[in-house]
Coordinates of C-alpha atoms in Angstrom, one line a residue:
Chain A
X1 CA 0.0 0.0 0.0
X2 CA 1.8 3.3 -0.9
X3 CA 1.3 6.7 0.6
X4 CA -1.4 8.6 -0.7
X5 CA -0.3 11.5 -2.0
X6 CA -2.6 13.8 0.4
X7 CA -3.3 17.5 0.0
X8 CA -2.9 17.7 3.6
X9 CA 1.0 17.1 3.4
X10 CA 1.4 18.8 0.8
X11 CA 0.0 21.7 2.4
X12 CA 2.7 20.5 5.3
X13 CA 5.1 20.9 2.5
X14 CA 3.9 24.4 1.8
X15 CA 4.0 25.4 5.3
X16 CA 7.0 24.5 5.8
X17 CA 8.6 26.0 2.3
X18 CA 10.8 29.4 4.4
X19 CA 11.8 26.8 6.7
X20 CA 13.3 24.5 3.5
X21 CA 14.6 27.8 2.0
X22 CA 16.9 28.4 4.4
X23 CA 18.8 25.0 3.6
X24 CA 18.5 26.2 0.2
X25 CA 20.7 29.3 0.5
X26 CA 23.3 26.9 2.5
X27 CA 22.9 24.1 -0.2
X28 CA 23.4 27.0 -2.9
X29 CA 26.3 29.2 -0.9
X30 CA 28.3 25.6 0.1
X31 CA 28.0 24.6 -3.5
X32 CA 29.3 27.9 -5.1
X33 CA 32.0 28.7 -2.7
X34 CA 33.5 24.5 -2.6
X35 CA 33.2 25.1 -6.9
X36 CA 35.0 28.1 -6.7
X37 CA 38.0 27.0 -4.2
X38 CA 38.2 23.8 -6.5
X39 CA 38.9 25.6 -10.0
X40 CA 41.1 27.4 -7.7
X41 CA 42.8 24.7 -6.6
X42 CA 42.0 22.2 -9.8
X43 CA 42.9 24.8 -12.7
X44 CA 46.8 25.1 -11.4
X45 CA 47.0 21.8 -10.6
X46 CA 45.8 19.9 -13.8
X47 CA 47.8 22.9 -15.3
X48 CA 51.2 21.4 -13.2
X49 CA 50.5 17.7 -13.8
X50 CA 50.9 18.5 -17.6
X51 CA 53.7 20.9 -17.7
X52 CA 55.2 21.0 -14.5
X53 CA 58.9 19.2 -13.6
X54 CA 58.8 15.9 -12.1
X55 CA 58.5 17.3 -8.6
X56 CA 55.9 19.2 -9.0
X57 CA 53.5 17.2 -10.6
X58 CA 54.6 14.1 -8.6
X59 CA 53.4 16.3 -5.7
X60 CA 50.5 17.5 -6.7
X61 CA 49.6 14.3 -8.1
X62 CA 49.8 12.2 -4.8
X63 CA 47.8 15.4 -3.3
X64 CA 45.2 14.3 -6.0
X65 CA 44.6 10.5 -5.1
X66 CA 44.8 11.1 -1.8
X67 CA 42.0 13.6 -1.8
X68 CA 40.2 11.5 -4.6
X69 CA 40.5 8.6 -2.6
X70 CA 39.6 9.5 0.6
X71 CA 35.3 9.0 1.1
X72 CA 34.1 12.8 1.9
X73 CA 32.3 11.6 4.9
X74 CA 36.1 11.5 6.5
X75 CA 37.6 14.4 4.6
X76 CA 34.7 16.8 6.3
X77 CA 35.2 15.2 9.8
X78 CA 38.7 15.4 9.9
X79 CA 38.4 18.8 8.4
X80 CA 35.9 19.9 11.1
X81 CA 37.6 18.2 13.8
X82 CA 41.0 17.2 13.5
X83 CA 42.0 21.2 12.8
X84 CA 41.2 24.3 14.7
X85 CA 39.0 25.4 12.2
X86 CA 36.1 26.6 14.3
X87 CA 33.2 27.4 12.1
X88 CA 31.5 24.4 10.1
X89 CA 30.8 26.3 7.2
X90 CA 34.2 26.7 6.6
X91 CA 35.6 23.5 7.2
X92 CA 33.0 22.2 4.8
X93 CA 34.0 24.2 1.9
X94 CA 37.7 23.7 2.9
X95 CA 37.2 20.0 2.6
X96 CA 34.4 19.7 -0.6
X97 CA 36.2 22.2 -2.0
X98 CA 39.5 20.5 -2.1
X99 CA 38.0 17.5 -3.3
X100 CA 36.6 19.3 -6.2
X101 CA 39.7 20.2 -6.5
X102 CA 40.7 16.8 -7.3
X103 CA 38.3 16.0 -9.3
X104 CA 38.8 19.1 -11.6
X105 CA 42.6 18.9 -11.9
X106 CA 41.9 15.8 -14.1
X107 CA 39.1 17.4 -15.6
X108 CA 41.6 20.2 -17.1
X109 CA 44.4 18.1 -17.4
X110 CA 42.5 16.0 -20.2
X111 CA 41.6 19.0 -21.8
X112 CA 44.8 20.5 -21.7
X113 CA 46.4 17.3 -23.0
X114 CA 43.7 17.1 -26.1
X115 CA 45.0 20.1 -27.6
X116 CA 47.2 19.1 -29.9
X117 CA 50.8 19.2 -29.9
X118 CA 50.9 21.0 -33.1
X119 CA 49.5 24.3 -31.6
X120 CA 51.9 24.4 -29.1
X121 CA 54.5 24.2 -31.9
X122 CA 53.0 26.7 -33.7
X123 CA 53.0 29.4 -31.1
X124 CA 56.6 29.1 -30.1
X125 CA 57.4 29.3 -33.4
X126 CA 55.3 32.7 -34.1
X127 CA 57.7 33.8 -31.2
X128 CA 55.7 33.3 -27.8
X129 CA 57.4 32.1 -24.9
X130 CA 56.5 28.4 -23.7
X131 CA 54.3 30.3 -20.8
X132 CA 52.8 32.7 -23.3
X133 CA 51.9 30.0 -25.2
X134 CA 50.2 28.1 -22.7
X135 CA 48.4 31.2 -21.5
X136 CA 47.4 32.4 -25.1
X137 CA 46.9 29.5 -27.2
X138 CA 46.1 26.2 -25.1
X139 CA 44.4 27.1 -21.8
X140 CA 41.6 29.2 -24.2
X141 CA 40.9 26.0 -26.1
X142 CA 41.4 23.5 -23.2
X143 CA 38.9 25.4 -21.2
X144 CA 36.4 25.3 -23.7
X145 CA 37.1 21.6 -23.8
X146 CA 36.4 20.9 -20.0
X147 CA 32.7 22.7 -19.5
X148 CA 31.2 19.3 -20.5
X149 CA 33.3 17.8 -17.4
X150 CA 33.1 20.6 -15.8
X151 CA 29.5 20.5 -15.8
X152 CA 29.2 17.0 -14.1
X153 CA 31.2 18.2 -11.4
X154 CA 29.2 21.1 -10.3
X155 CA 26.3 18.9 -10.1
X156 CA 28.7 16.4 -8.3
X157 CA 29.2 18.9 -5.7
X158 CA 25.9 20.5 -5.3
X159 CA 24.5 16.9 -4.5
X160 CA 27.5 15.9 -2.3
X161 CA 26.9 19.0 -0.4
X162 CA 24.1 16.9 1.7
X163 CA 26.9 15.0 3.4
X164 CA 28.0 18.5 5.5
X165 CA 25.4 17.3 7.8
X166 CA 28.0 14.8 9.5
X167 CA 29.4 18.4 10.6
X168 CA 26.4 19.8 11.9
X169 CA 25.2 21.8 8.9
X170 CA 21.8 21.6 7.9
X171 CA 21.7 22.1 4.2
X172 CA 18.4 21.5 2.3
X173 CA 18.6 17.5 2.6
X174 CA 19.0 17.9 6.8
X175 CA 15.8 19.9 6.6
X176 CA 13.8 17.6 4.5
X177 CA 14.8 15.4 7.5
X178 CA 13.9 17.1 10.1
X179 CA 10.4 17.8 8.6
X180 CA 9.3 14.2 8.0
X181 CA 10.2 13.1 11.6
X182 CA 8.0 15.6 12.6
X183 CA 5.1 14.9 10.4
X184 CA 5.7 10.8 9.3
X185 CA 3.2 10.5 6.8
X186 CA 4.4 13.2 4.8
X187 CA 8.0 11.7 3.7
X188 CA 7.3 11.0 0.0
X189 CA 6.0 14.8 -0.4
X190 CA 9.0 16.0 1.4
X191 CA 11.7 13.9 -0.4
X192 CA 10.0 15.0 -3.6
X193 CA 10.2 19.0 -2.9
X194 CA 14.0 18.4 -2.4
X195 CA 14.4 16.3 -5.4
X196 CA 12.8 19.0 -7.4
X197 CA 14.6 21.7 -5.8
X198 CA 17.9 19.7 -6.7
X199 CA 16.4 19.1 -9.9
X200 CA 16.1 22.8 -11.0
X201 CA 19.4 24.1 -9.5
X202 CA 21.4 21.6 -11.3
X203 CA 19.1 22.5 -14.7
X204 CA 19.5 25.8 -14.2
X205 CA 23.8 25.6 -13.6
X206 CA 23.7 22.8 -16.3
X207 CA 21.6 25.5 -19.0
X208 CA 23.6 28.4 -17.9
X209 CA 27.0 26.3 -18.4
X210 CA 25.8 25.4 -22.2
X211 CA 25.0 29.1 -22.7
X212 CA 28.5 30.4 -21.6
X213 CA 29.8 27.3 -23.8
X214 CA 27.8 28.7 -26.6
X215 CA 29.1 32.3 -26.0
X216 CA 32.8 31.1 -26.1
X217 CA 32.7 28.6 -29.0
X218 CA 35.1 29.2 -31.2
X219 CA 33.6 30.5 -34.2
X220 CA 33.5 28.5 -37.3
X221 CA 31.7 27.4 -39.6
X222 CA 32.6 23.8 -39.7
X223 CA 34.8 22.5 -37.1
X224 CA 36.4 23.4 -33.7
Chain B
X1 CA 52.0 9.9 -30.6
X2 CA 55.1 9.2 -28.9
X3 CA 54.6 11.9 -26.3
X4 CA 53.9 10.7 -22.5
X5 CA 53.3 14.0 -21.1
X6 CA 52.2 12.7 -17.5
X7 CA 54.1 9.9 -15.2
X8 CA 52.6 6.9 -15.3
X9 CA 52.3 5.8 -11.7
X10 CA 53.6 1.9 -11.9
X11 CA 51.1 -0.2 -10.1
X12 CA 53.6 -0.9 -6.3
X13 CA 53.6 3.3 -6.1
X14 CA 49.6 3.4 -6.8
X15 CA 48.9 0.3 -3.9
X16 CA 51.4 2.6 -1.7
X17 CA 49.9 5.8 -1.9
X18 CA 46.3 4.3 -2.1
X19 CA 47.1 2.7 1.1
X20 CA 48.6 5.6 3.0
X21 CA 45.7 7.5 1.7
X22 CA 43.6 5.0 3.6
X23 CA 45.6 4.8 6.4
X24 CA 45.5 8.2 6.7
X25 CA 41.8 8.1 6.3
X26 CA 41.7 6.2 9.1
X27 CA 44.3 7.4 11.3
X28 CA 42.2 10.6 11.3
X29 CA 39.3 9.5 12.2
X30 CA 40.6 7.8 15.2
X31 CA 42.3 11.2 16.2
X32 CA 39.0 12.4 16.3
X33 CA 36.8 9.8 17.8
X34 CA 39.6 9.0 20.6
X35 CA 39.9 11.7 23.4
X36 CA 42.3 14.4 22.2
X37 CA 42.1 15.9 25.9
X38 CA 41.1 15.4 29.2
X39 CA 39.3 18.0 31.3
X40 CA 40.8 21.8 30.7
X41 CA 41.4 21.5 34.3
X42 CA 44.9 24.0 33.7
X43 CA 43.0 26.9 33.3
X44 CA 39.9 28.8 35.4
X45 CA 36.8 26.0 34.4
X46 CA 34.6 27.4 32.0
X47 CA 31.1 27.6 33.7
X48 CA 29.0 27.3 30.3
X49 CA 28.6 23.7 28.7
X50 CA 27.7 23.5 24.9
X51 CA 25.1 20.3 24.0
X52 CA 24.8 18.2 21.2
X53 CA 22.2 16.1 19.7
X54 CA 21.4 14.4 16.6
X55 CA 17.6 15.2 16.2
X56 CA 15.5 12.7 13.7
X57 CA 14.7 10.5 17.1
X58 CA 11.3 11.6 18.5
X59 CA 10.4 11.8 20.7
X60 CA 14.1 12.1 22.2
X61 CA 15.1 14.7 20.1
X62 CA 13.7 16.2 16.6
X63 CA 12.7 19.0 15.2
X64 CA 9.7 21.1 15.0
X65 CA 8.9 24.3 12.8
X66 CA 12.4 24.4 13.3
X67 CA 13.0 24.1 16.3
X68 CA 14.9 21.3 18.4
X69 CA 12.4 19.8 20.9
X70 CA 11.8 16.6 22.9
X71 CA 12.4 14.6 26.1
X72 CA 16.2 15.2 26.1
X73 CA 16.4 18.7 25.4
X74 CA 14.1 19.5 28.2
X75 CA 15.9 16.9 30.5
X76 CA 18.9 18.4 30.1
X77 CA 18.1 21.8 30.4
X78 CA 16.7 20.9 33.1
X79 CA 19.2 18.9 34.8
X80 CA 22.0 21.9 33.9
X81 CA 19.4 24.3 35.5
X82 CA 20.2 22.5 38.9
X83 CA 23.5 22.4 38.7
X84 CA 26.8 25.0 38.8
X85 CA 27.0 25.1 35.0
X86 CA 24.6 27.3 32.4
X87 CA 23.8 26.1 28.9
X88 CA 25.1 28.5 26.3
X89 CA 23.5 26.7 23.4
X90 CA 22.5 23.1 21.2
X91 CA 24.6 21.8 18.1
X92 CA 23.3 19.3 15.8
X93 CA 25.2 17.1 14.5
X94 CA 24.6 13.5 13.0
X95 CA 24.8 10.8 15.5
X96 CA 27.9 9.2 14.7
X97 CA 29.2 12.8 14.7
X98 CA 28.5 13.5 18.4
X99 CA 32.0 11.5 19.5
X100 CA 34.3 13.8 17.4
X101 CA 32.1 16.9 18.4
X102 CA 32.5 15.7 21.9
X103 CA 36.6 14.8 21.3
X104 CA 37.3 17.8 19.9
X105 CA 35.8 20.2 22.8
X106 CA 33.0 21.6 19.7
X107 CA 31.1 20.8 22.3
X108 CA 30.7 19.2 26.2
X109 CA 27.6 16.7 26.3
X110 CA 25.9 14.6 23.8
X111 CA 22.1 14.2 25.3
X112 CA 21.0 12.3 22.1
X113 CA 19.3 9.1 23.4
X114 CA 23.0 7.4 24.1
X115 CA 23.0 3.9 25.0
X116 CA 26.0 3.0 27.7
X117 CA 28.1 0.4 26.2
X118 CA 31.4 -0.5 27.2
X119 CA 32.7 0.4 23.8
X120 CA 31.3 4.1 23.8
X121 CA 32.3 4.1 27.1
X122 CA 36.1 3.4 26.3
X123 CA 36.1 6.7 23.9
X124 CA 34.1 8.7 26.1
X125 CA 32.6 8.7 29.9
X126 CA 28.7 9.0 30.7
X127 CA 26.3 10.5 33.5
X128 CA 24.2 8.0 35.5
X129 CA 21.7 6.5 33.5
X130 CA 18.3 8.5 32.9
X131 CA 16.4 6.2 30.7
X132 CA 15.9 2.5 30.2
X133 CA 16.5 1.6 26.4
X134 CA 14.6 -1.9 25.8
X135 CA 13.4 -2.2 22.6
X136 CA 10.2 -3.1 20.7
X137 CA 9.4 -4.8 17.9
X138 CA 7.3 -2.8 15.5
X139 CA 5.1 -4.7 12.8
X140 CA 2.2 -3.3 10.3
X141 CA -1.1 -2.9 11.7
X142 CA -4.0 -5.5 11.3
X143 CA -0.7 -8.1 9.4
X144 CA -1.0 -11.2 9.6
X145 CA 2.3 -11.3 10.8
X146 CA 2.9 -11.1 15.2
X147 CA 6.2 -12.0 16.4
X148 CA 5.7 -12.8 20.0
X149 CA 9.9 -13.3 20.6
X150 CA 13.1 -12.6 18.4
X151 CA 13.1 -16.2 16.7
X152 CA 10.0 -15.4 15.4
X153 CA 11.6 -13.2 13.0
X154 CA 13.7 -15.5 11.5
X155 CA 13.6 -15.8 7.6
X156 CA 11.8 -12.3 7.6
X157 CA 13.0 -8.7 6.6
X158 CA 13.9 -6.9 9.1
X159 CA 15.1 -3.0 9.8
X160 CA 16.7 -1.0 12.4
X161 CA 18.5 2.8 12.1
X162 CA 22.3 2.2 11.2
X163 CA 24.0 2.5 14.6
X164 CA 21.2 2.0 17.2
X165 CA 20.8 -0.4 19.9
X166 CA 18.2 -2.0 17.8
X167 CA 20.9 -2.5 15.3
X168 CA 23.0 -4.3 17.8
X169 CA 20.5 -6.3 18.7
X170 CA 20.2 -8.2 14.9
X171 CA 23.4 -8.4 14.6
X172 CA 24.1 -9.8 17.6
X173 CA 21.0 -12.1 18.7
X174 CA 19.8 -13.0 15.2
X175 CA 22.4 -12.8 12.7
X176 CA 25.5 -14.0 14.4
X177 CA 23.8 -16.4 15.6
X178 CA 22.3 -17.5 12.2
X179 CA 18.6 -17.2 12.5
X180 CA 18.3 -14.4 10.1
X181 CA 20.3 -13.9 7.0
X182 CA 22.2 -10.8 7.0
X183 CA 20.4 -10.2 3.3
X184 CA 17.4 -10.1 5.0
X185 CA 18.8 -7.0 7.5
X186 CA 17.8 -3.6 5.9
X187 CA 19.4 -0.8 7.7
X188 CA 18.4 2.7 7.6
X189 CA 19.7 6.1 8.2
X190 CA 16.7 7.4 9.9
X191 CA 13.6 5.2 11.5
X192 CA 11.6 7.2 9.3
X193 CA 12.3 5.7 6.4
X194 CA 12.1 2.3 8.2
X195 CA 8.8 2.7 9.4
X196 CA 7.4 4.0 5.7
X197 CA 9.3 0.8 4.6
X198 CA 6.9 -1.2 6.9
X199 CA 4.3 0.4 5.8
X200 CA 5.0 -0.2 2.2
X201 CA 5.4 -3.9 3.0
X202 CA 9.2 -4.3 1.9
X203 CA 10.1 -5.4 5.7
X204 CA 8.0 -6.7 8.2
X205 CA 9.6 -5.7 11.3
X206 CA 11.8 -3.1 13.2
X207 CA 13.5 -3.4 16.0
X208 CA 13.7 0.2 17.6
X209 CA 14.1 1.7 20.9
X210 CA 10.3 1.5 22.8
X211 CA 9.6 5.0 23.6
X212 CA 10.0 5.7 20.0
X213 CA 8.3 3.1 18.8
X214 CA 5.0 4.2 20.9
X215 CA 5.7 7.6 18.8
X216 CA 5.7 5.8 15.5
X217 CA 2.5 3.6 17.0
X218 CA 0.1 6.6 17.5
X219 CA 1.1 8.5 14.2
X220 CA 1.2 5.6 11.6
X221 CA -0.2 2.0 10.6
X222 CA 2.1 0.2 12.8
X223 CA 1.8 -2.0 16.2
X224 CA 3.9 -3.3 18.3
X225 CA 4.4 -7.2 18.6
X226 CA 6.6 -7.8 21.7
X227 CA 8.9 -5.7 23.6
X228 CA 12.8 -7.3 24.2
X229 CA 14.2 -6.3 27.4
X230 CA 17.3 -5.4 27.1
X231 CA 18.2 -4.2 30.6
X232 CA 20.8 -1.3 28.7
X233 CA 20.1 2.5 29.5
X234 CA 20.7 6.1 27.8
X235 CA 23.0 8.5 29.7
X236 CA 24.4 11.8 29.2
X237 CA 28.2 11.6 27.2
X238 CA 30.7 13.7 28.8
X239 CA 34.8 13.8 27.8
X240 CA 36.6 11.2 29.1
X241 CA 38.3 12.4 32.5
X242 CA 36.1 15.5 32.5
X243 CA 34.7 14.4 36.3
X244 CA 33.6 17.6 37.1
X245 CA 30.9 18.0 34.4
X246 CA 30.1 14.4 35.1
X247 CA 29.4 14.8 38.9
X248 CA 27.7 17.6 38.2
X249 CA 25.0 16.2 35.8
X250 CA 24.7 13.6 38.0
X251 CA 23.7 16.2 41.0
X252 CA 21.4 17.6 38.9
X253 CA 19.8 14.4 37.4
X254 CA 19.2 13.2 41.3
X255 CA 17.5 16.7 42.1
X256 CA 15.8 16.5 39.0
X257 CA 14.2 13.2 40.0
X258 CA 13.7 13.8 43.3
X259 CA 11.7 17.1 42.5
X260 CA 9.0 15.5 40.3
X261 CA 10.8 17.3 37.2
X262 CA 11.3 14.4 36.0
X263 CA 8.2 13.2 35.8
X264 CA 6.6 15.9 34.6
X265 CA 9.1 15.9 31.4
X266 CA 8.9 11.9 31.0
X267 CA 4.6 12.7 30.9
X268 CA 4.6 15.2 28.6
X269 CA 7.0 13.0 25.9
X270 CA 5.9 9.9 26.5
X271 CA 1.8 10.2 26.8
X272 CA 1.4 6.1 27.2
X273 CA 4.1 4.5 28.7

């Protein structure tokens, strides 16, 4: 016998809505500021595993599968409370954004590595430094090259956000939570308000991600 | 294409780094969960005390327009109110976050429905006990199905909360002991979802703590079959070493008892026990 999907708790739902929003704006401000430290982080670092000495990107490489291999459930913990960071908020971001980080770093060193060779040649021998060429003519087409992955990861992270709970946040998910222990019958309603709400933030990111793709194609008319 | 332009990590490095990875992993979580410090008992002792809970467990603790209620919040206050110490505030964390949050001085006492076990009690140190955890056995209304002891669930589904005392209880009586397939154990991360489980027929019974149970009993199409005494109790996590706080909550607990409080708080949670 499945829940009858009753007026009455979707008006519960309704009531409720400011209370959900709130987890909203933490869902939405965790997401952006954890994307934002990973490019931070990622960019450079997918940057160094393809160009940088053996040091470097032997380094930052390790750094990667640790953090990639670690389950996030631990990396918030020990982020929250095996360091003096006092607020949760920050610790989370420190720790999903890191990750990201991870993540990312891969994400751009495949696109960096999928320009080809040729271009790289071609600069240096118009003159531009090995730098200048990186900067000028393979990181503008590499980028374009990642928003696909790019895109997956944001939603990634936006989703994964829900585990800042084990550090005492409560995002949207926590919410939904604590609104169908208080009112039992009303859990199907509850988990599908958050599933949409998920649902049209990562539409929305995923939409405005094509459009800025669009904006920055390269233009021609047949290939790029 | 004769160009490598990253290292190839040869498989021994990989196993190595995975594994120190992992035992880092682990090795920080331990940090955390084991007592980084005694009491602060160097310095003048701070007279406030920070709670945490892990709400989703009515009527213990959950939340209500927002606001954290229930039988332990008011306990507690209420036991602190008698005592030296004031209450600055509640953090909520999730319930296998309260050991770290209590390690790591975030804050000073978990009042989340805490079973006393000897292995929480190696990590941390609890107040006397203020509530007796047996547990019931929950079943759909009007089913055909009535348990009357634990064997009787044998060959069924079953479901408990992930890390409860109800948990404990199949994996220790049933499935160690081979009269329930661990297949058949479906564990959940809040009784919530158990119970709507039960409903929906894809288990037939939980085994959950009983004063939540008789929650779950007057709000949805469930009954319960047969309670299992398990003689184990709920008490108030402190630090380990952090007397002080400990002999304190225990002062207040005993006044707390002794002036009726108690009662008055256990009547207004628990309508029918």
């Amino acid at each position: 016998m499945l829940t009858p999907l009753l007026s009455s708790d979707w008006a519960f739902v309704a009531d409720n809505v400011p209370y959900l929003f709130g987890g909203i704006v933490l869902t939405v401000a965790l997401t952006a500021a954890s994307i934002l430290l990973g490019f931070l982080a990622g960019f450079p670092a997918g940057t160094v595993e393809v160009y940088g000495g053996r040091y470097a990107s032997g380094a930052v490489e390790t750094v990667g599968v640790v953090l990639r291999g670690t389950p996030i459930v631990v990396i918030l913990l020990f982020a929250y409370f095996g360091t003096p960071i006092e607020s949760a908020f920050v610790a989370a971001v420190l720790g999903l954004g890191l990750r990201s980080g991870a993540y990312q770093s891969q994400i751009f060193r495949g696109a960096i590595q999928s320009v080809d060779e040729g271009q790289m040649e071609a600069a240096r021998a118009v003159g531009l430094s090995r730098l200048q060429a990186i900067r000028r003519v393979v990181v503008p087409q590499a980028l374009r090259r990642s928003i696909p992955g790019f895109q997956n990861e944001f939603t990634i992270v936006l989703k994964d956000t829900s585990v800042a709970f084990a550090i005492g946040l409560s995002e949207l998910l926590t919410r939904s939570n604590d609104l169908f222990v208080q009112n039992t019958n009303a859990v199907l309603e509850v988990i599908l308000f958050a599933s949409a709400v998920y649902f049209v933030l990562t539409f929305v990111t995923n939409r405005t991600l094509d459009y800025v793709g669009n904006v920055f194609a390269i233009p021609t008319g047949d290939s790029t | 294409m004769e160009h490598r332009t990253s290292v190839d990590m040869d498989r021994r490095t990989y196993v190595k780094v995975v594994g120190a990875s992992s035992v880092a992993g682990l090795t920080a979580t331990a940090g955390c969960v084991g007592s980084l410090t005694g009491s602060g008992g160097d310095e003048t002792p701070d007279k406030t005390l920070t709670a945490g809970t892990a709400p989703g467990f009515p009527p213990f603790e959950m939340k209500e327009g927002g606001d954290l209620v229930g039988f332990d919040i008011d306990l507690l206050e209420a036991v602190v109110a008698e005592s030296e110490y004031t209450l600055s505030g509640w953090e909520e964390f999730e319930f296998k976050g309260l050991t770290p949050a209590l390690g790591s001085e975030k804050i000073d006492v978990i009042a989340a429905a805490m079973t006393i076990n000897d292995k929480r009690d190696k990590n941390i140190d609890f107040s006397n006990p203020y509530y007796s955890a047996d547990q019931s056995i929950l079943v759909r209304k009007g089913g055909d199905f009535s348990p009357s002891k634990l064997g009787d669930l044998s060959g069924h589904p079953i479901g408990a909360q992930k890390g409860t005392t109800g948990e404990g209880i199949v994996k220790d009586e049933l499935v160690s002991t081979d009269q329930l397939k661990q297949s058949n154990y479906n564990s959940y991360g809040s009784y919530v979802l158990a119970v709507e489980d039960l409903v929906n027929g894809n288990i037939d019974a939980i085994v959950i703590d009983k004063p939540v149970a008789q929650t779950f009993q007057s709000e949805r199409d469930v009954s319960i079959a047969f309670t299992y005494e398990t003689g184990e109790q709920y008490g108030f996590g402190v630090r380990e070493g952090d007397s002080d706080v400990q002999s304190a909550l225990d002062t207040g607990l005993k006044a707390v008892r002794d002036s009726g409080e108690y009662a008055e708080i256990r009547n207004e949670w628990f309508s029918d026990s």
